XYZ file of C-alpha atoms in Angstrom:
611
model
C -16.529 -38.810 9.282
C -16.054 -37.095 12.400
C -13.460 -39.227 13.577
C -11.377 -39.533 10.169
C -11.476 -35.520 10.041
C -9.370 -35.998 13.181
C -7.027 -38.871 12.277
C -6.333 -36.937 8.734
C -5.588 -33.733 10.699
C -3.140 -35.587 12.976
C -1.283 -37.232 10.436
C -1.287 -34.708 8.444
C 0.641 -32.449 11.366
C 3.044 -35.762 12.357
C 4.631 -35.592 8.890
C 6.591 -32.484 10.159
C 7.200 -34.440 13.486
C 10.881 -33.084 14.333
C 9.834 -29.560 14.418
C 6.803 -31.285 16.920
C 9.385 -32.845 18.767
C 11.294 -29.697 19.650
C 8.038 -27.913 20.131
C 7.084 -30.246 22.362
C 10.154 -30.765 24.405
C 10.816 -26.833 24.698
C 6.791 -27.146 26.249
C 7.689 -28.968 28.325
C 10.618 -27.185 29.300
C 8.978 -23.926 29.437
C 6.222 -25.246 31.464
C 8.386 -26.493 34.117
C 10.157 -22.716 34.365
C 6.736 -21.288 34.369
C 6.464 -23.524 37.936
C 8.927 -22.496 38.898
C 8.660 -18.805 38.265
C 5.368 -19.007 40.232
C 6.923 -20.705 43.280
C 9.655 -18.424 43.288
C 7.222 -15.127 43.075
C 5.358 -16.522 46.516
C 8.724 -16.666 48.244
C 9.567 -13.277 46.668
C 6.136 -12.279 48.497
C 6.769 -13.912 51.611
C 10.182 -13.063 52.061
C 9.192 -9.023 51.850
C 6.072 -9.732 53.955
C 7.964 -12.329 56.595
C 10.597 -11.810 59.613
C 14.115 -12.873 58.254
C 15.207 -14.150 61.190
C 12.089 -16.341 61.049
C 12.968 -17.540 57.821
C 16.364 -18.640 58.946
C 14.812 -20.530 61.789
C 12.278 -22.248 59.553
C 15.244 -23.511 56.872
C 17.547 -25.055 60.308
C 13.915 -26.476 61.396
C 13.845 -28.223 58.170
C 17.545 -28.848 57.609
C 17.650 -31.029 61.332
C 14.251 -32.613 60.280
C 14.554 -36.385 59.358
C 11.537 -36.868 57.605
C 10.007 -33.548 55.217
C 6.601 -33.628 53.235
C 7.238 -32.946 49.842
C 6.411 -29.882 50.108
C 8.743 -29.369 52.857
C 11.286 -30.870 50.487
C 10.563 -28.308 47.649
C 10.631 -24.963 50.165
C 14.480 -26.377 51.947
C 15.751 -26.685 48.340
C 13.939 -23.343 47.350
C 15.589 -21.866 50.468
C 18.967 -23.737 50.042
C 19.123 -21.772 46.203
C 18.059 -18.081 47.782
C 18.415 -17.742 51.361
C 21.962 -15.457 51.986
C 23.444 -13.879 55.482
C 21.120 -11.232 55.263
C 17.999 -10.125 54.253
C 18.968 -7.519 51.993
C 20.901 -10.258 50.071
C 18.477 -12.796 50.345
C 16.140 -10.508 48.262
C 18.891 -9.523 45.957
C 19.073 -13.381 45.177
C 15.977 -14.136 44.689
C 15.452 -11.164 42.394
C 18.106 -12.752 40.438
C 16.782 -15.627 40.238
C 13.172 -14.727 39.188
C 14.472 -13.031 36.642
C 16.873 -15.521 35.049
C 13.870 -18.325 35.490
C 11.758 -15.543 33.570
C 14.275 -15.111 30.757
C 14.815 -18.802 30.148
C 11.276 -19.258 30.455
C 10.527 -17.097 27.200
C 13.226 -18.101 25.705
C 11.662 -21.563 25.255
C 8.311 -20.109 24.795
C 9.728 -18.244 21.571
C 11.718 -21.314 20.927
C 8.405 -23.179 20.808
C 6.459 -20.887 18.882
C 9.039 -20.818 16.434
C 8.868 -24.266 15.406
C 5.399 -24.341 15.420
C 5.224 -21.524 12.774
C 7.539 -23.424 10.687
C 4.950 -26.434 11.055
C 2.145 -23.450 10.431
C 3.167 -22.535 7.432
C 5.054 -25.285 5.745
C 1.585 -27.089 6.123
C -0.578 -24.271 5.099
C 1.523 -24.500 1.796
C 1.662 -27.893 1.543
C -2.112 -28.189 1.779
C -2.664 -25.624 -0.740
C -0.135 -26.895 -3.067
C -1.992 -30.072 -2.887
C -5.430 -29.109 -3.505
C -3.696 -26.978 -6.730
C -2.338 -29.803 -7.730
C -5.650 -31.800 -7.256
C -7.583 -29.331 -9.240
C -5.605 -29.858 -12.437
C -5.630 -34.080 -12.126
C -9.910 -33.577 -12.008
C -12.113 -34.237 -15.400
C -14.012 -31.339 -17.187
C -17.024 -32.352 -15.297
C -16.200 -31.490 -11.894
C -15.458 -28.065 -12.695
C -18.436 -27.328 -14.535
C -20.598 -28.673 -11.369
C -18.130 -26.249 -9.276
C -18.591 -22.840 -8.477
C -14.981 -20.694 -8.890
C -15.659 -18.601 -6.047
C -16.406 -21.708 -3.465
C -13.052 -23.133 -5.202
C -10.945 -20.281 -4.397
C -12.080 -19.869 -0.949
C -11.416 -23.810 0.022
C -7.639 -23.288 -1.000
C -7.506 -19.731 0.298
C -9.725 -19.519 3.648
C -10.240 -22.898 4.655
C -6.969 -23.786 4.592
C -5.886 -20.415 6.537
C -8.362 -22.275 9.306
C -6.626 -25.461 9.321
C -3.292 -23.645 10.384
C -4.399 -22.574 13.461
C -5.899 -25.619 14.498
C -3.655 -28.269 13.272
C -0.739 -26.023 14.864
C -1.363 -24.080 18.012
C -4.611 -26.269 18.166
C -2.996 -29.626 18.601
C 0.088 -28.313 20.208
C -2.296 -26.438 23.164
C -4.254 -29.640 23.492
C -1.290 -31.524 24.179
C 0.486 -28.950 26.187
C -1.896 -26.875 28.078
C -2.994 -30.092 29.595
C 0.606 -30.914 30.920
C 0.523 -27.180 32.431
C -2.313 -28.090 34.445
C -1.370 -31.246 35.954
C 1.597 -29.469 36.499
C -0.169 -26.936 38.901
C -2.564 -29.100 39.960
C 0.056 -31.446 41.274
C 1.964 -28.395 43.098
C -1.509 -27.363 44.600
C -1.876 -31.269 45.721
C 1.542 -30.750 47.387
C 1.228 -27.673 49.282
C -2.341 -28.634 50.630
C -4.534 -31.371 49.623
C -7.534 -30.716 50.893
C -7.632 -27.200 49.503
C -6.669 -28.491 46.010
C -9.488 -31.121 46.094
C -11.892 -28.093 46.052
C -10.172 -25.761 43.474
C -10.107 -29.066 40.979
C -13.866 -28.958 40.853
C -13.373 -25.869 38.325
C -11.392 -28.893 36.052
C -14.916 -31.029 35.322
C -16.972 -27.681 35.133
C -15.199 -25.873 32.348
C -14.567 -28.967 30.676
C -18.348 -29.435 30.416
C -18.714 -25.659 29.446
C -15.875 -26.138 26.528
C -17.580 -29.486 25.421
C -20.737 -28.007 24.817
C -20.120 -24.936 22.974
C -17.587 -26.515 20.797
C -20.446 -28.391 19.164
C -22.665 -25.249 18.817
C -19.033 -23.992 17.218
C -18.707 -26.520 14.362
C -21.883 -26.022 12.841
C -21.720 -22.725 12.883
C -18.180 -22.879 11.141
C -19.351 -25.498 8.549
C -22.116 -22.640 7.888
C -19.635 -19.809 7.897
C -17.695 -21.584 5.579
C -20.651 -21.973 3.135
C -21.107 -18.368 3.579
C -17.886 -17.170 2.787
C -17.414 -18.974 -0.437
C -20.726 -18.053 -1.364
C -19.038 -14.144 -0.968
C -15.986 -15.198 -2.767
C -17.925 -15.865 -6.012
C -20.408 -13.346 -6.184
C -16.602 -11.323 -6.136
C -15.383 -13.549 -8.653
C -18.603 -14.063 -10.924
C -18.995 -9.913 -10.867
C -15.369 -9.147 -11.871
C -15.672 -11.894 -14.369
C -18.617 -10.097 -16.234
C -18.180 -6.453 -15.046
C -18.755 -5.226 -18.279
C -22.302 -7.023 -18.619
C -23.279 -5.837 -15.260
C -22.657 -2.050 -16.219
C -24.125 -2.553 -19.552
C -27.285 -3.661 -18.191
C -27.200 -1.137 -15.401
C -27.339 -3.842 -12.504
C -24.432 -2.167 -10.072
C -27.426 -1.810 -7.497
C -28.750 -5.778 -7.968
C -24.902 -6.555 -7.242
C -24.415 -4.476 -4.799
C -27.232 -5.641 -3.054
C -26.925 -9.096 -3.298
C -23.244 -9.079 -2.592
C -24.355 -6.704 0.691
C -27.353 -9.448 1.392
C -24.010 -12.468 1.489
C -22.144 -10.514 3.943
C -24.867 -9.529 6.245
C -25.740 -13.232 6.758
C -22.050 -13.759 6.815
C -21.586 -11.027 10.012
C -24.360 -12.794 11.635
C -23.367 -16.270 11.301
C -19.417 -14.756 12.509
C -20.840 -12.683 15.036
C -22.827 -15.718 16.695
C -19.968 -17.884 16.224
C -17.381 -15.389 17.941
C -19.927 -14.913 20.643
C -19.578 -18.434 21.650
C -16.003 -18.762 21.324
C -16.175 -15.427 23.520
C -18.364 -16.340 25.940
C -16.041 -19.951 27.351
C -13.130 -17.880 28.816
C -15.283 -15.178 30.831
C -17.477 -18.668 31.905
C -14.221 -20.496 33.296
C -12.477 -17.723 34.832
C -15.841 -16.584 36.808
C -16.230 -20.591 37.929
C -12.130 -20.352 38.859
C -12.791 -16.835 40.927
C -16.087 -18.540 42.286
C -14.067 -21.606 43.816
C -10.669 -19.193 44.342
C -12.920 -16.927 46.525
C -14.204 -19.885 48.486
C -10.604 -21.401 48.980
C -9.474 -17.332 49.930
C -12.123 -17.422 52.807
C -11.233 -21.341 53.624
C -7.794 -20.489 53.808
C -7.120 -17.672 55.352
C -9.400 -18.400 58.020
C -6.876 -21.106 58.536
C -3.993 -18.825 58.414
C -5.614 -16.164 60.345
C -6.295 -19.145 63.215
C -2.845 -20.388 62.628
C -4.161 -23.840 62.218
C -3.319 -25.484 59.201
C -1.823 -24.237 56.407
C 0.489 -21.492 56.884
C 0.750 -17.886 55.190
C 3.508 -18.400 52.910
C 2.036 -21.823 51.961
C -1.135 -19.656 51.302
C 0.105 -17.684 49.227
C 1.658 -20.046 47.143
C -1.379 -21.849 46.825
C -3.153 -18.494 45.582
C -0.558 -17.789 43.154
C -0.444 -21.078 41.347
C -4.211 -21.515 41.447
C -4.624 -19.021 39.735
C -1.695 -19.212 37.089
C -3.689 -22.351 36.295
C -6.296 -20.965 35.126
C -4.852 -19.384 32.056
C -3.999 -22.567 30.426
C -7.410 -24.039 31.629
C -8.554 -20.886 29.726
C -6.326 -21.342 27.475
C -7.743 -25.072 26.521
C -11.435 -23.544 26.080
C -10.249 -21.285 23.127
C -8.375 -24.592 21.679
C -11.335 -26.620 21.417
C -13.049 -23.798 19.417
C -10.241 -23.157 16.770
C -10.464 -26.830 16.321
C -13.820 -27.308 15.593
C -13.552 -24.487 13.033
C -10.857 -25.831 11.725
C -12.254 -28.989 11.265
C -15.458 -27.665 9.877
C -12.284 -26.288 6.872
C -10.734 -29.540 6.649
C -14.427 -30.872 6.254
C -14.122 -29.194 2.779
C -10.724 -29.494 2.228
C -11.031 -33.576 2.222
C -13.696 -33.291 0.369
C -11.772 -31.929 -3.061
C -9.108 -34.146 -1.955
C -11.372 -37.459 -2.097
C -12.625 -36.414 -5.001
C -11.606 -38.580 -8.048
C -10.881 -38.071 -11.550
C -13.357 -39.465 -14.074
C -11.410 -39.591 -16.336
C -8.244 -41.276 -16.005
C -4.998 -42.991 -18.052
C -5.502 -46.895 -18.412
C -3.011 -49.424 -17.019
C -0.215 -49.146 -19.735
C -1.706 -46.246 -21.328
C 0.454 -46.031 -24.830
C 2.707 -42.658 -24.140
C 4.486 -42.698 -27.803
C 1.399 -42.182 -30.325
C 1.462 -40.743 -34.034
C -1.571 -39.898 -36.247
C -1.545 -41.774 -39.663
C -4.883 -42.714 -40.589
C -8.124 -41.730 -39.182
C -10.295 -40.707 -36.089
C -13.744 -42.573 -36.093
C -16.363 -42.406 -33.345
C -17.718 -46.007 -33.398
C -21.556 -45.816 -32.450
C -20.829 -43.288 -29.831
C -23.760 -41.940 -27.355
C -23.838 -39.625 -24.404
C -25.206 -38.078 -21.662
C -23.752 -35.507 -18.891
C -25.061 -37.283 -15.942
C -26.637 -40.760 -14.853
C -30.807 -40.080 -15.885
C -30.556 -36.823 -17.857
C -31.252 -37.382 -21.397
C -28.615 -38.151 -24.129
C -27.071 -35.449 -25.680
C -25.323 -37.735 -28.885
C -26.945 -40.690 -29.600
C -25.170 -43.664 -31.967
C -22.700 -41.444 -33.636
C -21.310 -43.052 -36.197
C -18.241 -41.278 -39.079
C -14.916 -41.027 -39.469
C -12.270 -37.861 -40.039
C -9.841 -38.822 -42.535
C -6.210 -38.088 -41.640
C -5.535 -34.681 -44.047
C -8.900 -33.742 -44.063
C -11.967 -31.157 -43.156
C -15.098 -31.464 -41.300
C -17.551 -29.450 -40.566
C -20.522 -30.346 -37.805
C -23.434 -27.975 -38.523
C -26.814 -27.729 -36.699
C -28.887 -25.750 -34.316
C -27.719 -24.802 -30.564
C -28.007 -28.131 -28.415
C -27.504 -30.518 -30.880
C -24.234 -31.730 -30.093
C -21.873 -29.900 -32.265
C -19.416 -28.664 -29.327
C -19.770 -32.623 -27.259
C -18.324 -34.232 -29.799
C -15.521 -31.799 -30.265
C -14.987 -32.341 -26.640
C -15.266 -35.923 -26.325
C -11.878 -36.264 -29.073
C -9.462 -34.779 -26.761
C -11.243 -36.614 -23.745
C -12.608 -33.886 -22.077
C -15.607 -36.408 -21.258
C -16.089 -40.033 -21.996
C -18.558 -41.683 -24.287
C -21.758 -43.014 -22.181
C -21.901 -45.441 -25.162
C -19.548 -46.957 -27.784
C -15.465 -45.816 -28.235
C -13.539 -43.414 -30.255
C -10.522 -44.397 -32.031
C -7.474 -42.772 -33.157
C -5.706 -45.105 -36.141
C -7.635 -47.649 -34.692
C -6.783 -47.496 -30.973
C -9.114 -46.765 -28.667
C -8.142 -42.939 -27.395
C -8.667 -44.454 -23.783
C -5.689 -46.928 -24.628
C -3.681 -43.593 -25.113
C -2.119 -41.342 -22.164
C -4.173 -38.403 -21.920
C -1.699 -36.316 -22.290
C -0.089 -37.835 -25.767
C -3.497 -37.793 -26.656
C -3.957 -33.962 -26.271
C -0.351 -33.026 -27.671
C -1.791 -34.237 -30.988
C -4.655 -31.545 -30.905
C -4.976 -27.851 -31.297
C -8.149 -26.430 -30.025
C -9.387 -22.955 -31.016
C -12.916 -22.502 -29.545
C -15.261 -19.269 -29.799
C -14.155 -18.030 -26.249
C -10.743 -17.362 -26.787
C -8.548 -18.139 -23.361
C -5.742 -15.474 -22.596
C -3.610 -15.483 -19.622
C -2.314 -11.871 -18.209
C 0.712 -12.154 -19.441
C 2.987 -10.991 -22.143
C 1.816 -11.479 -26.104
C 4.943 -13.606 -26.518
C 3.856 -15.544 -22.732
C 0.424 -16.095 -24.637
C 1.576 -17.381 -27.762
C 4.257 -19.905 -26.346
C 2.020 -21.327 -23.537
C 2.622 -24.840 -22.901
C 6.399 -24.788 -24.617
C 9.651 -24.140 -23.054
C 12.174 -22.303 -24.432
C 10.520 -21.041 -27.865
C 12.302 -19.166 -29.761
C 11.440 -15.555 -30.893
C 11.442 -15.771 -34.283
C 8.821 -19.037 -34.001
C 6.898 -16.718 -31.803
C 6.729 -13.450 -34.295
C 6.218 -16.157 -37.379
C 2.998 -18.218 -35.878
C 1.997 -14.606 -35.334
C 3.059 -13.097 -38.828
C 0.638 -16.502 -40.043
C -2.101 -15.444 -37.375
C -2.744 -11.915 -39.106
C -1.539 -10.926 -35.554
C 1.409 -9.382 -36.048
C 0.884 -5.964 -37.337
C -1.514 -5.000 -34.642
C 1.608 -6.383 -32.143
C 4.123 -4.318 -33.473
C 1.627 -1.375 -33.364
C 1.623 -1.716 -29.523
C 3.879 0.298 -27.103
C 5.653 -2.451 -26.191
C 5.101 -5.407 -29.041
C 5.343 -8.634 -28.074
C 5.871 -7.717 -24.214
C 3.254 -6.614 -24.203
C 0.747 -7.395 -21.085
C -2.066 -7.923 -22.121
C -4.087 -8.326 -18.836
C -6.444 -10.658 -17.668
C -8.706 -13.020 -20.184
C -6.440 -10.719 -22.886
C -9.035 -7.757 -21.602
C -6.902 -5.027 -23.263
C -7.337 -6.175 -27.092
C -10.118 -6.648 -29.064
C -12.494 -10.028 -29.693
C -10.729 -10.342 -33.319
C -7.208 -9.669 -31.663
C -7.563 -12.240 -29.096
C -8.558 -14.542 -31.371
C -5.582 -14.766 -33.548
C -3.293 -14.721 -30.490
C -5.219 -18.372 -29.573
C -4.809 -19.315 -33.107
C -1.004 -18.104 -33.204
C -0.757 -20.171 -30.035
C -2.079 -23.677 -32.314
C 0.554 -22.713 -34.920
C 3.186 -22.684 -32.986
C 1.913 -25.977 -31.257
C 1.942 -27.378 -34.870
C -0.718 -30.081 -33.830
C -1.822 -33.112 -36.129
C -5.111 -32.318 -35.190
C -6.731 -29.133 -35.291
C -10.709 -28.584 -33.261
C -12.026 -25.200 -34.279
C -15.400 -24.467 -31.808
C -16.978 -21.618 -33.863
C -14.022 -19.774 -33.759
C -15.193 -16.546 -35.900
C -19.170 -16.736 -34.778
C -18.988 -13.515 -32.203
C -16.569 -11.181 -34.539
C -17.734 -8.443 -36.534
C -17.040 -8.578 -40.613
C -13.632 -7.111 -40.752
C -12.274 -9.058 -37.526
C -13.755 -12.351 -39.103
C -11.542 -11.185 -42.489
C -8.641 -11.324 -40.279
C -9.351 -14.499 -38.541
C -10.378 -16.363 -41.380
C -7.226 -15.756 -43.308
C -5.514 -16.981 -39.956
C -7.625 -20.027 -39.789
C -6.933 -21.097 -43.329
C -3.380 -20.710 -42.693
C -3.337 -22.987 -39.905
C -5.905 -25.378 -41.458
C -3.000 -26.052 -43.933
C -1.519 -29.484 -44.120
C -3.932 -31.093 -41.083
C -6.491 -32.817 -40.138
C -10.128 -30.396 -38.653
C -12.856 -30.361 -37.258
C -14.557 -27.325 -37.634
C -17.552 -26.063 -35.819
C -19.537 -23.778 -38.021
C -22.133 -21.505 -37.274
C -21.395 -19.227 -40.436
C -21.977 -21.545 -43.644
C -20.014 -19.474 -45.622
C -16.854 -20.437 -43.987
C -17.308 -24.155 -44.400
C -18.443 -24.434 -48.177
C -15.415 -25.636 -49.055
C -14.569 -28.242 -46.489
C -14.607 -32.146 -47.447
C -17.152 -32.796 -45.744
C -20.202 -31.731 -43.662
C -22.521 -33.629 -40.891
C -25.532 -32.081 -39.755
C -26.578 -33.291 -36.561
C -30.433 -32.586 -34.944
C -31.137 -33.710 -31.155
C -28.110 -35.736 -30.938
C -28.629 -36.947 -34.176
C -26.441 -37.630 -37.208
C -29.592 -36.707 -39.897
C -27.127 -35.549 -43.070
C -23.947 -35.873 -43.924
C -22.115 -34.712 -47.410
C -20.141 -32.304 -49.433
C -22.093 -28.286 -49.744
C -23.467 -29.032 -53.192
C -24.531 -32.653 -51.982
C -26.443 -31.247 -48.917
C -27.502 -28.156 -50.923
C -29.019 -30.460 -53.270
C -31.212 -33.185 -50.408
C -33.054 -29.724 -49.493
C -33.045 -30.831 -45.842
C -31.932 -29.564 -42.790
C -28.479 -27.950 -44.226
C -30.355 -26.001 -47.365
C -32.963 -24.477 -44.742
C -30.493 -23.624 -42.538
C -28.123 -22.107 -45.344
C -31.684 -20.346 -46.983
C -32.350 -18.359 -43.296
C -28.719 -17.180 -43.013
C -28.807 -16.164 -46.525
C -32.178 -14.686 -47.050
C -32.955 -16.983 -50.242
């Protein structure tokens, strides 16, 4: 896994691999300017510090000289670029030059970070475009095993941790590296033997890095855990606000929201601590080892054997200017390992299947003309739980009403959810005019059906926005008529702003009978075949269930139902009505009929009724 994290990460940045290139290249670019801006600094110092006249001696030395160290090489050419007639002007020069070497220099740095913000960001949206898009191809299922909150923080925060790591992350571990050998090569140049000690620091902060990335990861992974867990308790209380003050819980809330975020500080705060503690580890080993080569050194200098002072203090210099990017490189490894930790989680929604999926040549074109039958149908939520339909067998008649009656858990709401393919049987098939429904495209499949269920679904949006969701370019007058047929429209017009009205979220701002003819409104104008009502009037008082009634018998008209009753008195007419008990189908017949077989139905009918 640990691996594949890595290779998905990489290709994942590599698909924006021009704006890499140009990073890159302007890297490199700036890197060799940043050399150079440290060798030119030294001869800044030593020209200020040095005889002139010693200086010009030293550049005809190495001009007449047949054979020059490298380093010899790099100091004529140096030389050859700043030295002038006189000192004054030598300085002058070399001012200019550091200063046009430090311009260009940031010039490509900004260059470089530009390109990698494009990367940043076009990534961070493509990722969470992605997972969006993910969420709406998954089955029913997943979501009700899924916890919003968690959801919501894998798009939001875990993909805000990727970006820094598959970004700067990547682009450091490539880079930084190249700045290194870059000074280390310069310190090899201008002395050997004193480089050979100051690369001991390389192996020793490596092993330093190494080992508290580890301790990093897990933490993140943890963190991560921790911070969804935050992001629902947010989402979960909002959700139900109105529960939570009814029942006078603010302080339970508050206290286990407070409880979250305490273990959250504690798992951040030990996390930052190790990300904290590389840098001050590497630049005490570099001051340890740049120290020792000070003493080494200058000794030498001082005894004028060996290296000389103006070599010395080039050495010093770019030592040291090598250990940003060394510390540099420990941070990396540590915004990687949380960000892989993220992309842990974000792979995880993305591997995740459908269960539910269109067959090989699903049929897209599909009318209703007959009947829907469930064909010895049985099922159960997950692999060992017990079934919650078992053998269903009956048919809905194209044109007419059903009603599936019986106590809470018996099934009633399953099978109502198994028509539009919200789940799939365990056992036996469903047809639709004598296709099997997983023959059809899901999505012809669910154009055919209107679903009105006892929690009505509002978007904050406009009335109008609420009615026509899921069709384009509706016109008004269909919107105010599916309303005017809802019973909705005079309490629309009696708002400040009728049918523009926002009506905030889950429809928050009306009441449970004005919501509900807004969702049934919405299945008018959808004008579906089939209509699924899921106790759509069972939580509204008497005069909203007046209302909502008349609405539903409006759009009953002329199609084919399946109603979900909890109040009998709404289904006494229907064609016909199946009792179902554990799973069961135990009755099955018109009011009078089941009235009559004093069974389940009667004593059900008898208790809501008092008889």
């Amino acid at each position: 896994m640990k691996n594949s994290i890595y290779k998905r990460l990489i290709k994942l940045v590599f698909n924006y691999w021009p704006y890499l290139v140009l990073s890159t290249a302007t890297a490199f670019v700036y890197v060799a300017l940043n050399g150079i801006s440290v060798w030119l600094t030294a001869s800044l110092i030593n020209n200020i510090l040095s005889d002139f006249d010693k200086l010009i001696l030293e550049q005809s030395r190495l001009s007449s000289s047949s054979i020059l160290t490298l380093n010899e090489k790099i100091k004529y050419f140096t030389n050859e670029l700043i030295l002038r007639d006189t000192a004054k002007e030598t300085l002058q020069m070399l001012c200019y030059s550091i200063l046009i070497i430090f311009v260009l220099k940031n010039v490509f740095l900004y260059l470089k970070n530009v390109s990698l913000i494009v990367v940043q960001y076009r990534l961070i949206t493509e990722l969470r475009n992605k997972l969006y898009i993910h969420f709406h191809s998954l089955s029913l299922s997943f979501f009700n095993k899924q916890k919003s909150g968690e959801l919501t923080s894998i798009i939001v925060n875990d993909v805000a941790n990727m970006r820094q790591a598959l970004t700067i992350g990547f682009q450091r571990m490539f880079v930084e590296p190249i700045n290194i050998i870059a000074f280390t090569t310069l310190l090899f140049i201008i002395s050997w033997q004193l480089a050979s000690i100051a690369v001991i620091i390389i192996p020793l902060a490596g092993f330093v890095i190494v080992k508290i990335s580890r301790s990093i990861r897990r933490k993140s992974r943890r963190t991560a855990v921790k911070i969804a867990g935050i992001t629902n308790i947010i989402t979960e209380t909002l959700a139900s606000i109105r529960v939570v003050k009814a029942f006078a819980m603010e302080n339970y809330e508050v206290d286990r929201f407070t409880k979250e975020t305490n273990n959250y500080y504690n798992l951040m705060f030990r996390r930052s601590r190790l990300r904290s503690i590389a840098p001050p580890i590497t630049e005490i080993l570099g001051v340890v080892i740049g120290v020792a080569l000070l003493w080494i050194g200058g000794s030498e200098v001082l005894a004028a054997e060996g290296i000389t002072s103006e070599d010395f203090i080039r050495f010093i210099l770019i030592m040291f200017s090598a250990l940003q990017p060394i510390r540099s490189l420990s941070n990396v490894f540590a915004e990687i390992q949380v960000g892989a930790a993220s992309a842990e989680r974000v792979f995880h929604i993305l591997d995740t299947n459908p269960t539910i999926i269109d067959a090989d040549n699903a049929i897209k074109d599909v009318v209703f003309n007959e009947h829907i039958s469930f064909d010895n149908v049985s099922f159960q939520y997950e692999h060992g739980e017990s079934k919650v339909l078992k053998e269903i067998d009956f048919s809905i008649k194209k044109g007419s009403i059903v009603a599936l009656v019986g106590a809470s858990g018996s099934g009633k709401s399953t099978i109502a959810d198994l028509i539009p393919r919200f789940f799939e049987p365990t056992k036996g098939r469903i047809t639709l005019d004598a296709i099997d429904i997983k023959d059809i495209r899901i999505k012809s499949l669910r154009k055919l059906m209107g679903i009105v269920t006892q929690e009505t679904i509002l978007f904050n949006d406009t009335i109008s926005g609420n009615i026509a969701y899921g069709q384009k370019e509706v016109k008004s007058s269909k919107i105010h008529a599916a309303a005017e047929a809802a019973n909705a429209k005079e309490f629309i017009d009696a708002l400040p702003q009728g049918f523009n009205t926002v009506i905030g979220e889950k429809g928050v701002r009306l009441s449970g009978g004005q919501r509900q003819r807004l969702a049934i409104a919405r299945a008018l104008l959808k004008d579906p075949p089939i209509l699924i009502l899921d106790e759509a009037t069972s939580s509204l008082d008497t005069e909203s269930e007046k209302y909502v009634q008349e609405a539903i018998d409006n759009l009953m008209k002329d199609r084919t139902v399946l109603v979900i009753a909890h109040r009998l008195s709404t289904i006494v007419n229907v064609d016909r009505i199946i009792v179902l008990d554990n799973g069961k189908i135990v009755e099955s017949g018109t009011h009078t009929e089941l009235l009559d077989k004093s069974g389940i139905y009667k004593n059900l009918y008898d208790i809501q009724f008092n008889n």
